[in-house]
XYZ file of C-alpha atoms in Angstrom:
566
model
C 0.067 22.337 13.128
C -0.769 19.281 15.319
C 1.428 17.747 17.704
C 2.160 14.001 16.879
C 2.118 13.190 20.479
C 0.261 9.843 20.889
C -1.691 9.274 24.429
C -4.524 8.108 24.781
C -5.980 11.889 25.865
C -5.716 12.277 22.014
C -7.103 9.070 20.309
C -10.656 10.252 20.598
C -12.347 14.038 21.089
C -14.187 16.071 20.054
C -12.965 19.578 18.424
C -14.756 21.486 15.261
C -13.158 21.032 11.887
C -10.230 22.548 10.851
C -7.594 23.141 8.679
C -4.028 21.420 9.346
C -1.339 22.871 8.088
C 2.041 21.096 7.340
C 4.892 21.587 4.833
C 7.133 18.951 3.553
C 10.459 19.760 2.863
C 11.744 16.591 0.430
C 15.703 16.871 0.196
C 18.788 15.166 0.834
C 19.571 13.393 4.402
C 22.670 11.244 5.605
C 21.889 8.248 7.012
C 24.227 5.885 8.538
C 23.193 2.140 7.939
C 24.260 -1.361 8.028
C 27.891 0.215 8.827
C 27.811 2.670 6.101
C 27.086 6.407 5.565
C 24.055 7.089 2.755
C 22.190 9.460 1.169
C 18.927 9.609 1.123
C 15.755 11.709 0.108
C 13.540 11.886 3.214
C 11.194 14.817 4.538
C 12.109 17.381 7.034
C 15.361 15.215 7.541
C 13.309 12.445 9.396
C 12.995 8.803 8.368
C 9.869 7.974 8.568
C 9.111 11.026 8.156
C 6.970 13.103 9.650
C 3.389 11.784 11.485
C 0.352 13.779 10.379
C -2.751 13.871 12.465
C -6.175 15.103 11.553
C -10.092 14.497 12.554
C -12.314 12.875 10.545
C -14.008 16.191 8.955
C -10.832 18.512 8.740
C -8.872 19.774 5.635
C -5.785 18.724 5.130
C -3.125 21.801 3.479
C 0.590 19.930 2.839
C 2.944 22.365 1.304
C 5.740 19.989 -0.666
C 8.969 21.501 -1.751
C 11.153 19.368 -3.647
C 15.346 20.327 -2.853
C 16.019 16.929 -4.050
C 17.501 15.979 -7.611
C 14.275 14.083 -8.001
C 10.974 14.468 -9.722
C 8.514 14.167 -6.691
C 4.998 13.374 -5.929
C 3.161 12.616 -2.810
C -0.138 10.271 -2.695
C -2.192 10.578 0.339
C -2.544 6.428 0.454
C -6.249 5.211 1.359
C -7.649 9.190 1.314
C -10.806 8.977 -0.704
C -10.386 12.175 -2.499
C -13.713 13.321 -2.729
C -13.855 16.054 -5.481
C -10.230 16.615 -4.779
C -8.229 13.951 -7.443
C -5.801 16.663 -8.160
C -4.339 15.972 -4.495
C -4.304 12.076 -5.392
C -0.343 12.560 -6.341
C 0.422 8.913 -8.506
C 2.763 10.733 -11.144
C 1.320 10.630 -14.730
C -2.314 9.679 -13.786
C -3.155 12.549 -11.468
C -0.280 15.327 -11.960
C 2.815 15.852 -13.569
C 5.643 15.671 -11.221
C 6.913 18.162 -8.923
C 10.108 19.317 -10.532
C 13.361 20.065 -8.382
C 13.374 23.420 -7.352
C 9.494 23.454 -7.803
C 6.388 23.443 -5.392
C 2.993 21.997 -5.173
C 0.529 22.809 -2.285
C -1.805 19.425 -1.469
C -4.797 20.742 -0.240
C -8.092 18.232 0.487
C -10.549 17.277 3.160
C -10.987 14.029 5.137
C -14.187 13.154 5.306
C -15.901 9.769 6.096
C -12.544 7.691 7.351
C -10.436 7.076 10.843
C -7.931 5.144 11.293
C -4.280 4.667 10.282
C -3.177 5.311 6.516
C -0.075 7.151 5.311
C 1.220 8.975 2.528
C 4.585 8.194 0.667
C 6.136 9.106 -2.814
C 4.734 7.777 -6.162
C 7.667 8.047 -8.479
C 10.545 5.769 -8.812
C 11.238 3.667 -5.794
C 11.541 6.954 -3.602
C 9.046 5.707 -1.303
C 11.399 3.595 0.491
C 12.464 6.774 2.451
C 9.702 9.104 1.315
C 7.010 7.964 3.800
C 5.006 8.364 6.995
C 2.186 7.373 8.966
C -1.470 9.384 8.384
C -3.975 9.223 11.192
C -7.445 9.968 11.140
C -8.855 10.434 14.612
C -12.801 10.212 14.969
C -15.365 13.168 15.711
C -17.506 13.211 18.381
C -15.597 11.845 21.370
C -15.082 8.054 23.041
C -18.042 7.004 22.152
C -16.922 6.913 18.549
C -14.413 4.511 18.972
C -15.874 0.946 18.708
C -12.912 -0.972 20.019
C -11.381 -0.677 24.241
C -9.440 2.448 24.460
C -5.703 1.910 24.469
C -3.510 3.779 27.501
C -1.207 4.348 25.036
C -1.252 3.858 20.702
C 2.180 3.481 18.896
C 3.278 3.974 15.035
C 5.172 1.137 13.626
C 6.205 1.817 10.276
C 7.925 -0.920 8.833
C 10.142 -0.775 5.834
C 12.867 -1.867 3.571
C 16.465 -0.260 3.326
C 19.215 -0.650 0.218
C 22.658 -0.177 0.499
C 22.488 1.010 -2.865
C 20.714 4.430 -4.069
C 16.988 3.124 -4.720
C 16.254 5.262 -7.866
C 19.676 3.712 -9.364
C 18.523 0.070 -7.999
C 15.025 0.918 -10.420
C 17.135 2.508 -13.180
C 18.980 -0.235 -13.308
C 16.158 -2.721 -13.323
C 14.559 -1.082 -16.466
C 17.829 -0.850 -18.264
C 18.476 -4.716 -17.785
C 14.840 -5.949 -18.220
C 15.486 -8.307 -14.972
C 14.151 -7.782 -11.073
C 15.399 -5.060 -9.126
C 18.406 -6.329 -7.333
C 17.243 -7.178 -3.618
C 16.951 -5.112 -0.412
C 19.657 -5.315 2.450
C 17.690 -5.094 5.462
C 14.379 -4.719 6.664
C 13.200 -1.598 8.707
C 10.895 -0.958 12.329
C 11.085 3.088 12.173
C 13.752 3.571 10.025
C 15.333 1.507 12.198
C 17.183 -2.195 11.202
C 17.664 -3.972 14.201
C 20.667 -5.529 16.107
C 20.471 -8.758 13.830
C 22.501 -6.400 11.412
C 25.888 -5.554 11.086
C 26.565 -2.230 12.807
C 22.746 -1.405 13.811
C 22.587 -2.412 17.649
C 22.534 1.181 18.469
C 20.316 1.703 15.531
C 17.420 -0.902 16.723
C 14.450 0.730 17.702
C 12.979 0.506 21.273
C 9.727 0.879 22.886
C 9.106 1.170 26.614
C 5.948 -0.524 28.096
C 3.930 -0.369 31.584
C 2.404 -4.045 32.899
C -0.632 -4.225 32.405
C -0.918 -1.240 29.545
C -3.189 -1.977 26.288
C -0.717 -0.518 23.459
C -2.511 0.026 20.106
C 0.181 -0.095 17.358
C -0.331 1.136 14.004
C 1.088 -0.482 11.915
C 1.851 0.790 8.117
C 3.873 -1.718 6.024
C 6.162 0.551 3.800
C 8.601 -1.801 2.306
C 8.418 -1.486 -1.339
C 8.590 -5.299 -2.802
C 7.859 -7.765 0.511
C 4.696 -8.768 2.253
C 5.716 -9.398 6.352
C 5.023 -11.325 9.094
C 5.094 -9.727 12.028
C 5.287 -10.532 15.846
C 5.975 -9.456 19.384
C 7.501 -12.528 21.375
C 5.107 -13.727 24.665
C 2.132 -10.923 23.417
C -1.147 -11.182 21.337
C -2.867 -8.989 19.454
C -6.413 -8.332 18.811
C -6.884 -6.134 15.532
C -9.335 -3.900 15.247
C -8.886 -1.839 12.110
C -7.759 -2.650 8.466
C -6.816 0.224 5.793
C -8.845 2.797 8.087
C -11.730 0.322 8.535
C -13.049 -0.957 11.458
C -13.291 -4.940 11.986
C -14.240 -7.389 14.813
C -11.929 -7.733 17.256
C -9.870 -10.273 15.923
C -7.209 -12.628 18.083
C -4.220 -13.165 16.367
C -0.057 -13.830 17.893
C 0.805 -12.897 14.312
C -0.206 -9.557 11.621
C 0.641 -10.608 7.740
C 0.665 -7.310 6.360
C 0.799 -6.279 2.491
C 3.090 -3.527 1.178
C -0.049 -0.353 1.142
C -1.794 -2.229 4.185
C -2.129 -1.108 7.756
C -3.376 -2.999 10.785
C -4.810 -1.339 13.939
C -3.893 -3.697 16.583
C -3.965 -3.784 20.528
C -1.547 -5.604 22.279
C -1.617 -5.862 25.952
C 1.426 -5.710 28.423
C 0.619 -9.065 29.711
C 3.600 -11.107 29.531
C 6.086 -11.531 32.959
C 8.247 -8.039 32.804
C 11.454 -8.500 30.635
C 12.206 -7.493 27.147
C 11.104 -8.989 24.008
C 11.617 -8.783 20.726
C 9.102 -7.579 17.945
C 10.304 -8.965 14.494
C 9.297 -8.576 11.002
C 10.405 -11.358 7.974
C 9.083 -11.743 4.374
C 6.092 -13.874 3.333
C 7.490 -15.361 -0.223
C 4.519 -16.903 -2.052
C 6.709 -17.851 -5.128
C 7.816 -20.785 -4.173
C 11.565 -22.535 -4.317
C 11.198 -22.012 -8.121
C 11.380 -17.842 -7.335
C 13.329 -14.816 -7.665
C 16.123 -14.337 -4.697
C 14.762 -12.843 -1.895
C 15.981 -10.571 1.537
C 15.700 -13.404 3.823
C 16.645 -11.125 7.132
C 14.584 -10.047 9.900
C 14.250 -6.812 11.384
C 14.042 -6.552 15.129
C 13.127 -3.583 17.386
C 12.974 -4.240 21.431
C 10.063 -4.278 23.659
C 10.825 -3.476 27.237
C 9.131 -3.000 30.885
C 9.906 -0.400 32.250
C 10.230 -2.106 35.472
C 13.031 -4.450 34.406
C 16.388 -3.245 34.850
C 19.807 -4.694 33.061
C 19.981 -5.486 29.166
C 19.061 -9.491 29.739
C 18.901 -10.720 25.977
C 15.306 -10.208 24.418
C 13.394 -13.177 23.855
C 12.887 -13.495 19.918
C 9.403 -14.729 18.999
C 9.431 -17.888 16.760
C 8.252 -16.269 13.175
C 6.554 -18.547 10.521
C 8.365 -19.973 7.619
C 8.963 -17.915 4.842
C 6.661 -19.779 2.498
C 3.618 -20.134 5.050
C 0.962 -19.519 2.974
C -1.751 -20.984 5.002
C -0.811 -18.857 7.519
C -1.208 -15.587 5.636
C -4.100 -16.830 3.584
C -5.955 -17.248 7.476
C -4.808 -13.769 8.759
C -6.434 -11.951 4.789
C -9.111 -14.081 5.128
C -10.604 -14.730 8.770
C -10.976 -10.911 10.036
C -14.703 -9.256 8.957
C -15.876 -5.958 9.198
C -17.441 -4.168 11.607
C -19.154 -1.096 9.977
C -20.507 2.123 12.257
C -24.088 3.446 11.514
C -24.317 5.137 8.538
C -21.707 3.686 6.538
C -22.297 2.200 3.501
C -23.147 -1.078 3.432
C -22.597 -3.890 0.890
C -24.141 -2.387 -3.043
C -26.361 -5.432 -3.919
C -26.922 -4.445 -7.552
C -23.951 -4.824 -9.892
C -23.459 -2.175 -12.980
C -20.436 -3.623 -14.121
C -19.040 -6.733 -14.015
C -15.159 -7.589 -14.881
C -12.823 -10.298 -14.892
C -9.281 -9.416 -14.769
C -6.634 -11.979 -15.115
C -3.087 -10.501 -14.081
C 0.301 -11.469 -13.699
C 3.774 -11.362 -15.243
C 5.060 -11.979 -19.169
C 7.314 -10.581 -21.981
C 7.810 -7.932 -24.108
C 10.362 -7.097 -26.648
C 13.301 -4.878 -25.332
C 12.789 -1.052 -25.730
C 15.383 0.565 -27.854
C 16.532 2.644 -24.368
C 16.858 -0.761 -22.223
C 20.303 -1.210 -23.723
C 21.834 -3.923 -21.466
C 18.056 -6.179 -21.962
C 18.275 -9.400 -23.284
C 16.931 -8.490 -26.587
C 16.719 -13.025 -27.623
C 14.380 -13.090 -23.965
C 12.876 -10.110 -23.743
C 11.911 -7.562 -20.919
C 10.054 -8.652 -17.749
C 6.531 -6.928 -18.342
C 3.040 -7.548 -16.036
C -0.252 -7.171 -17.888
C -3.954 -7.000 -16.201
C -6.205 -8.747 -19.135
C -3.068 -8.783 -21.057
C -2.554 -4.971 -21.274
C 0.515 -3.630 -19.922
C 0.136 -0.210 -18.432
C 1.937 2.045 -20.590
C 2.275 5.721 -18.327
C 1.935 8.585 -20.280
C 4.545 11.095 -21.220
C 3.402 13.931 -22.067
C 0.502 15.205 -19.416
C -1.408 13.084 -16.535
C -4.425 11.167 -17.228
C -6.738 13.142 -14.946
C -5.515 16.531 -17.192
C -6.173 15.064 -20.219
C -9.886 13.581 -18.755
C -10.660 17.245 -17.905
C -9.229 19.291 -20.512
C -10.902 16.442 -23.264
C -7.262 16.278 -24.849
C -7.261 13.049 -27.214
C -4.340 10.782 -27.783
C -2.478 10.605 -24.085
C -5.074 7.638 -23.163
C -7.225 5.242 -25.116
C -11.120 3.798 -22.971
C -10.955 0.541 -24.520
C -9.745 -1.522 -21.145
C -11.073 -4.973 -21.407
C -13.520 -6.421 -19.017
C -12.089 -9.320 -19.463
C -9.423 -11.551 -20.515
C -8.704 -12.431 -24.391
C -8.070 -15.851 -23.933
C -9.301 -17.942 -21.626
C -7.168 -21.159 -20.084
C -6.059 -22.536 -17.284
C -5.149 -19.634 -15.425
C -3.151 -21.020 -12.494
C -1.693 -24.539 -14.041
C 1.930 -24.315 -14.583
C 2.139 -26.227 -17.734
C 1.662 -22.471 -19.044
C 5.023 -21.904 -18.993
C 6.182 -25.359 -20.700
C 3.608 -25.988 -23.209
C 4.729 -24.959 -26.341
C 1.223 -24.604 -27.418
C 0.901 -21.681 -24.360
C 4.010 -19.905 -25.337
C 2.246 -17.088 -26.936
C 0.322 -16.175 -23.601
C 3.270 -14.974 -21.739
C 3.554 -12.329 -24.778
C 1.647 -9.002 -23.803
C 1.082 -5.751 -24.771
C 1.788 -2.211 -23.908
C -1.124 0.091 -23.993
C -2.888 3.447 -21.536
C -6.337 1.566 -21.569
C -8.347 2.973 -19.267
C -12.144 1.822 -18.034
C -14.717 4.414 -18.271
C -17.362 4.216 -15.219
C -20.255 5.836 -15.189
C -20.974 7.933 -11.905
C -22.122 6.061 -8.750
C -21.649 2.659 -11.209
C -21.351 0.093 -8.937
C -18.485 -2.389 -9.660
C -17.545 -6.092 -9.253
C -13.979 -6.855 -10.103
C -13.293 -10.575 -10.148
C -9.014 -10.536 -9.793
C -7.650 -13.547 -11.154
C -3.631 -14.624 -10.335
C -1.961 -16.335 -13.400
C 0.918 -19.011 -13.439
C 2.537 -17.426 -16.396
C 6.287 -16.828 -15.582
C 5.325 -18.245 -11.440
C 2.807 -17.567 -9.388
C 2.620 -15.069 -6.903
C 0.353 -12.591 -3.804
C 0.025 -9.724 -5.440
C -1.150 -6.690 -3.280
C -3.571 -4.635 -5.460
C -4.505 -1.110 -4.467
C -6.649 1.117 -5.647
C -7.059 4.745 -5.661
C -9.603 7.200 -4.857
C -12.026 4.239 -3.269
C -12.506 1.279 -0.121
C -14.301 -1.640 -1.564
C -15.940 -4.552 0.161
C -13.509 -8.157 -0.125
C -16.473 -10.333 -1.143
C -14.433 -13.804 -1.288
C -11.178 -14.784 -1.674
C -10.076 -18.595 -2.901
C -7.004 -20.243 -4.714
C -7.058 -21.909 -8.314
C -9.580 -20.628 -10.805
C -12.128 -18.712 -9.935
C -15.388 -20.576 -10.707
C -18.637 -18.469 -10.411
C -20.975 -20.818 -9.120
C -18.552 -22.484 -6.433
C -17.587 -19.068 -5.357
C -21.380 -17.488 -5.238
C -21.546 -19.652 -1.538
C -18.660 -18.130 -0.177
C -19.620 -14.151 -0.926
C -20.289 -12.542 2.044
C -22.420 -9.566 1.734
C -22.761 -8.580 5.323
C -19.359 -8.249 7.329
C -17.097 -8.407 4.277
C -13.468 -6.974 5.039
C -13.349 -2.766 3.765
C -10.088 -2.495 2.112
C -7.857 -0.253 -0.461
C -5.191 -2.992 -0.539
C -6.123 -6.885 -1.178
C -3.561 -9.389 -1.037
C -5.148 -11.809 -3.657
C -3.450 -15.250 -2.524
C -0.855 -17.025 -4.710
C -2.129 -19.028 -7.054
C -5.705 -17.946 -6.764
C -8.443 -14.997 -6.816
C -10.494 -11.785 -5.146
C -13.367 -10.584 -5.567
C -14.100 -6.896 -4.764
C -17.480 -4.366 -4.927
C -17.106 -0.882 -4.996
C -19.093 2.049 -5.637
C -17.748 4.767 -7.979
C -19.168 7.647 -6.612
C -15.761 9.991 -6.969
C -15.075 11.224 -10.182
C -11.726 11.650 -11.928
C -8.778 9.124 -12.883
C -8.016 6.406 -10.521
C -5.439 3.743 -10.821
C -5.603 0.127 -9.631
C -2.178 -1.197 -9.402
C -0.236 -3.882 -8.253
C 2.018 -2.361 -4.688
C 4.993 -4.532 -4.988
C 6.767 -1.432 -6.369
C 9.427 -3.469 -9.123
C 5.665 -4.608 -10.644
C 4.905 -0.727 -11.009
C 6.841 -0.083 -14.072
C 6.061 -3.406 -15.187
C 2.759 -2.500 -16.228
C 0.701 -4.000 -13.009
C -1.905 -1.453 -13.541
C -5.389 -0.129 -15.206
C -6.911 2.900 -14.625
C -10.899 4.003 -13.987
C -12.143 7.185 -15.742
C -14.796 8.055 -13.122
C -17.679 10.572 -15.320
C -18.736 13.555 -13.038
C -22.310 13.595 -12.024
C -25.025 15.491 -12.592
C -24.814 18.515 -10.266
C -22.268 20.398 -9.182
C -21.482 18.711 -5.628
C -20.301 15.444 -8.029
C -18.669 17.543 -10.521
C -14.501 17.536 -10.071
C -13.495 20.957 -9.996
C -10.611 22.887 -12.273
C -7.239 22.312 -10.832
C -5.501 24.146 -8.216
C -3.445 27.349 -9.346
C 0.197 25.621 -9.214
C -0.426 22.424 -10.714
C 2.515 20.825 -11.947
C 2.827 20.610 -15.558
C 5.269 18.621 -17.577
C-alpha cells in the first residue's frame, strides 16, 4: 500500500505498473462537532477518509467491508472504467448494494488520466462522510508534468456537515416531498472552522515556507452547495480540472461544483503572517429560493516563520449570488491536452437536446407526511424522472438480457417545446401542465465508439438554478456554455473545438445551457446525473446503455465472483 505522503519527491516518477492494494473498512465513528458528539459512517475511522495514490497505468484493488447499518457502495468519481463498469459503484445502475455485514472487492485499472479525483459513497446522502481524495500521478517522470513543479502539493477536501444523521435528513426529505432540511456548517478536512461554535480547536491548519509554490487539490465534497473559495493576500494559477490538464489560468478565487476538483498552485508570496482560506456557497436561485447554509468555513494558513496567534486576515469572499463571477471562473479556463490524447470528435452520431429541471408528481403511497393537494418535489431530464430500479442494477440486467428492470426509449429531446428559461412558466395557467412529469428507467442506447453531442438545457419551471451534471464512465469536451435558450445558430460561433475545457462535472449556469461531446467508447450502463445530492432521488438523471464492440478488447467482461446481489 502507498504512503499518502505528499512532497514534491512524489508528484512525478517513474516506477512500472502495479497493483495497489487498500481496504476500506466503512463503520461507525464519533465525531465531535459544532459542540456536540455524533455518529457518523466514515472509513478506517478517518474523516476524509483515507487518500489513495496510484500511477497512471496501475490497478487499483479496494477491499470494502461494510460494519455500518447501511447499504453501501463506493464510486471511483471521474475513473473511466474501461472494461471494468462493475467497479463503477452508483447503487442500482452498476451493482446492488453492499449489504451490512457483506463485502465487495473493487478491483480496476487507471489508465489514460492524472490528476486529482476521489471516490465517495453513492447511496443515500452517506457521502457527506464517506469520501476522500484519489490521485493519479503521471508515468514517465518530470517531464510529464506540463505545469511548474510545486515544493510541496496539499489535499483540500471541502465538505458539508449536519447536526442531524444525514440518511435521516434524506429519509425525511422523501417522506415529506419538500428539500432536505439544510446543512449546519461547511467543512476544510473534516474540519469547520473557528467561525463556529465550539470548532476553534477543530479548524484546520496548514503550515507554509516564503517563497514555496503549494499545489492544492482541491475536491469539493459537499453534497447540495457549489463554493467559492479563497486564500486571503494569495493567487492561484489552476492547472488541472476533473483530472485534466488546462492553461495556466490566474485566478484570486476557485468556484468549484459539488463532483469538481481544481488543481491549483498558490505561491507563498504574501508578507509572513497567517491568513485565512475560506469557503461560502454560490446560490444561483435567486431571493425567490429555498433557505440556504449561509456560513463559511475557515481553515488557517500560516508561515512558519511568524510566531504568536495574531488574528488571520479573512479574504473578502464574493456575494452569495455572484453569478458573473462563477459563470467567468466555468467559463474562461481551456484545455491544455498532452500528445496523444484525444482531441475534439468532429463528426456527430447522435445529437440530443435535454431540457432539465425541477416539477411535480403525485405523492407515493409510502411518502405519508407529502402534501398529497401539491404534490412531491420531482426533477425530470426531457420530462422523465429517473425512476431507480428495485429489483437488480441496470448494468446486470444489460448483461444478463433480463427484460422489464429498464425500458431504451429515453428521448432525445424534449416533448414540448417553450420558453425554457422565462418565468411566466410557473404563473401561466396555460403552462401549468409542464411542471407535471413523469417517472420512468429510460435509458439511451449508444452504439459503440458513437460519438455524442448533448445540448443541456436549464428550465425556469419551479426556479431556476446551476445544476452540476456528472457523468459516469466518460470526460467530454465543454463545447460552449451561454444563459437563456439555447439557439443553434447563435451558439455555432461560440463552439470551440480546439482547447475546449475536459470535464466529468459541468456546472451548466442558472438560467441557461451546455453543450458537451463525448465519445462512447466504454461499454456498459452509465448514468448522467444531476450532483446536488437532494436532486438525486428526485429523478435528476438518465442513463447510457453503451453496446460492446466488436472484439473482445471492447467487450465488458462477466462480473467479478462476489458481486453484490439484491
Amino acid at each position: 500500500m502507498r504512503s499518502s505522503a505528499f512532497l514534491l519527491v512524489f508528484l512525478c516518477f517513474v516506477a512500472d505498473a502495479a497493483i495497489v492494494e487498500h481496504t476500506f473498512n466503512v463503520g461507525n465513528l464519533t465525531v465531535s462537532r459544532l459542540c456536540e458528539d455524533r455518529v457518523i459512517t466514515a472509513v478506517n475511522g478517518q474523516l476524509p477518509g483515507p487518500t489513495i495514490e496510484v500511477n497512471e497505468g496501475d490497478t487499483l484493488v479496494v477491499h470494502v467491508k461494510n460494519e455500518s447499518p447501511y447499504n453501501m457502495s463506493i464510486h471511483w468519481h471521474g475513473i473511466f472504467q474501461m472494461l471494468s463498469a462493475w467497479a463503477d459503484g452508483p447503487n442500482m445502475v452498476t451493482q446492488c448494494p453492499i449489504r451490512p455485514g457483506n463485502s465487495y472487492t473493487y478491483k480496476f485499472n487507471v489508465t489514460g488520466q492524472e490528476g486529482t479525483l476521489w471516490w465517495h459513497a453513492h447511496v443515500s446522502f452517506l457521502r457527506a462522510t464517506v469520501h476522500g481524495a484519489l490521485i493519479i500521478r503521471p508515468r514517465g517522470g518530470p517531464a510529464r508534468c506540463p505545469f511548474p513543479q510545486p515544493d510541496h502539493e496539499i489535499p483540500i477536501v471541502l465538505g458539508e456537515w449536519w447536526k442531524a444523521n444525514v440518511v435521516d435528513v434524506a429519509d425525511e426529505a422523501f417522506l415529506t416531498g419538500g428539500n432536505p432540511n439544510i446543512s449546519d456548517a461547511f467543512t476544510i478536512n473534516g474540519r469547520p472552522g473557528d467561525s463556529y461554535e465550539c470548532s476553534k480547536k477543530h479548524t484546520y491548519r496548514l503550515k507554509v515556507v516564503a517563497g514555496k509554490t503549494y499545489m492544492l487539490r482541491i475536491i469539493n465534497s459537499a453534497l447540495n452547495n457549489q463554493l467559492f473559495f479563497k486564500v486571503a493576500g494569495h493567487n492561484f494559477t489552476v492547472v488541472a480540472v476533473d483530472a485534466s490538464y488546462t492553461k495556466p489560468y490566474k485566478t484570486d478565487v476557485v468556484v468549484i461544483a459539488p463532483g469538481q476538483t481544481v488543481d491549483a498552485l498558490m505561491v507563498a508570496d504574501a508578507a509572513p503572517g497567517r491568513y485565512y482560506m475560506a469557503a461560502r456557497p454560490y446560490i444561483s436561485t435567486g431571493p425567490q429560493g429555498p433557505p440556504f447554509d449561509n456560513t463559511t468555513t475557515t481553515g488557517i494558513v500560516k508561515y512558519k516563520s511568524v510566531h504568536g496567534s495574531s488574528p488571520p486576515a479573512m479574504p473578502t469572499m464574493p456575494p452569495f449570488n455572484d453569478t458573473a463571477t462563477a459563470h467567468r471562473f466555468f467559463t474562461e479556463i481551456t484545455g491544455l491536452l498532452k500528445p496523444g490524447q484525444p482531441t475534439v470528435p468532429l463528426v456527430v452520431d447522435e445529437h440530443m437536446f435535454v431540457t432539465f429541471g425541477l416539477g411535480l408528481t403525485p405523492c407515493e403511497p409510502s411518502q405519508v407526511r407529502c402534501n398529497r393537494t401539491a404534490g412531491s418535489f420531482a426533477a425530470s431530464m426531457n420530462n422523465v424522472s429517473f425512476r431507480f430500479p428495485t429489483t437488480m442494477s441496470l448494468l446486470e440486467a444489460q448483461f444478463k438480457g433480463v427484460s422489464g428492470v429498464s425500458t431504451a426509449d429515453f428521448p432525445d429531446n424534449p416533448p414540448v417545446l417553450f420558453d425554457f428559461t422565462n418565468l411566466t412558466v410557473n404563473t401561466d395557467p396555460s403552462l401549468q401542465p409542464l411542471r407535471s412529469t413523469v417517472k420512468g428507467t429510460k435509458l439511451k442506447k449508444l452504439k459503440y465508439n458513437a460519438t455524442v453531442e448533448m445540448v443541456l438545457q436549464n428550465t425556469a419551471i419551479l426556479g431556476t438554478e446551476s445544476h452540476p451534471l456528472h457523468l459516469h464512465g466518460f470526460n467530454f469536451f465543454v463545447l460552449a456554455q451561454g444563459f437563456g435558450n439555447f439557439n443553434a445558430t447563435a451558439a455555432a460561433c461560440s463552439y470551440n473545438l480546439v482547447d475546449p475545457q475536459v470535464r466529468n462535472t459541468v456546472s451548466v449556469p442558472v438560467g441557461g445551457w451546455a453543450v458537451i461531446r463525448f465519445v462512447a467508447n466504454n461499454p456498459g450502463v452509465w448514468i448522467l446525473h444531476c450532483h446536488l445530492d437532494d436532486h438525486l432521488p428526485f429523478g435528476l438523471a438518465t442513463a447510457f446503455e453503451v453496446a460492446n464492440g466488436p472484439t473482445a478488447e471492447s467487450t465488458l467482461p462477466p462480473p467479478p465472483p462476489d458481486f453484490p446481489t439484491c
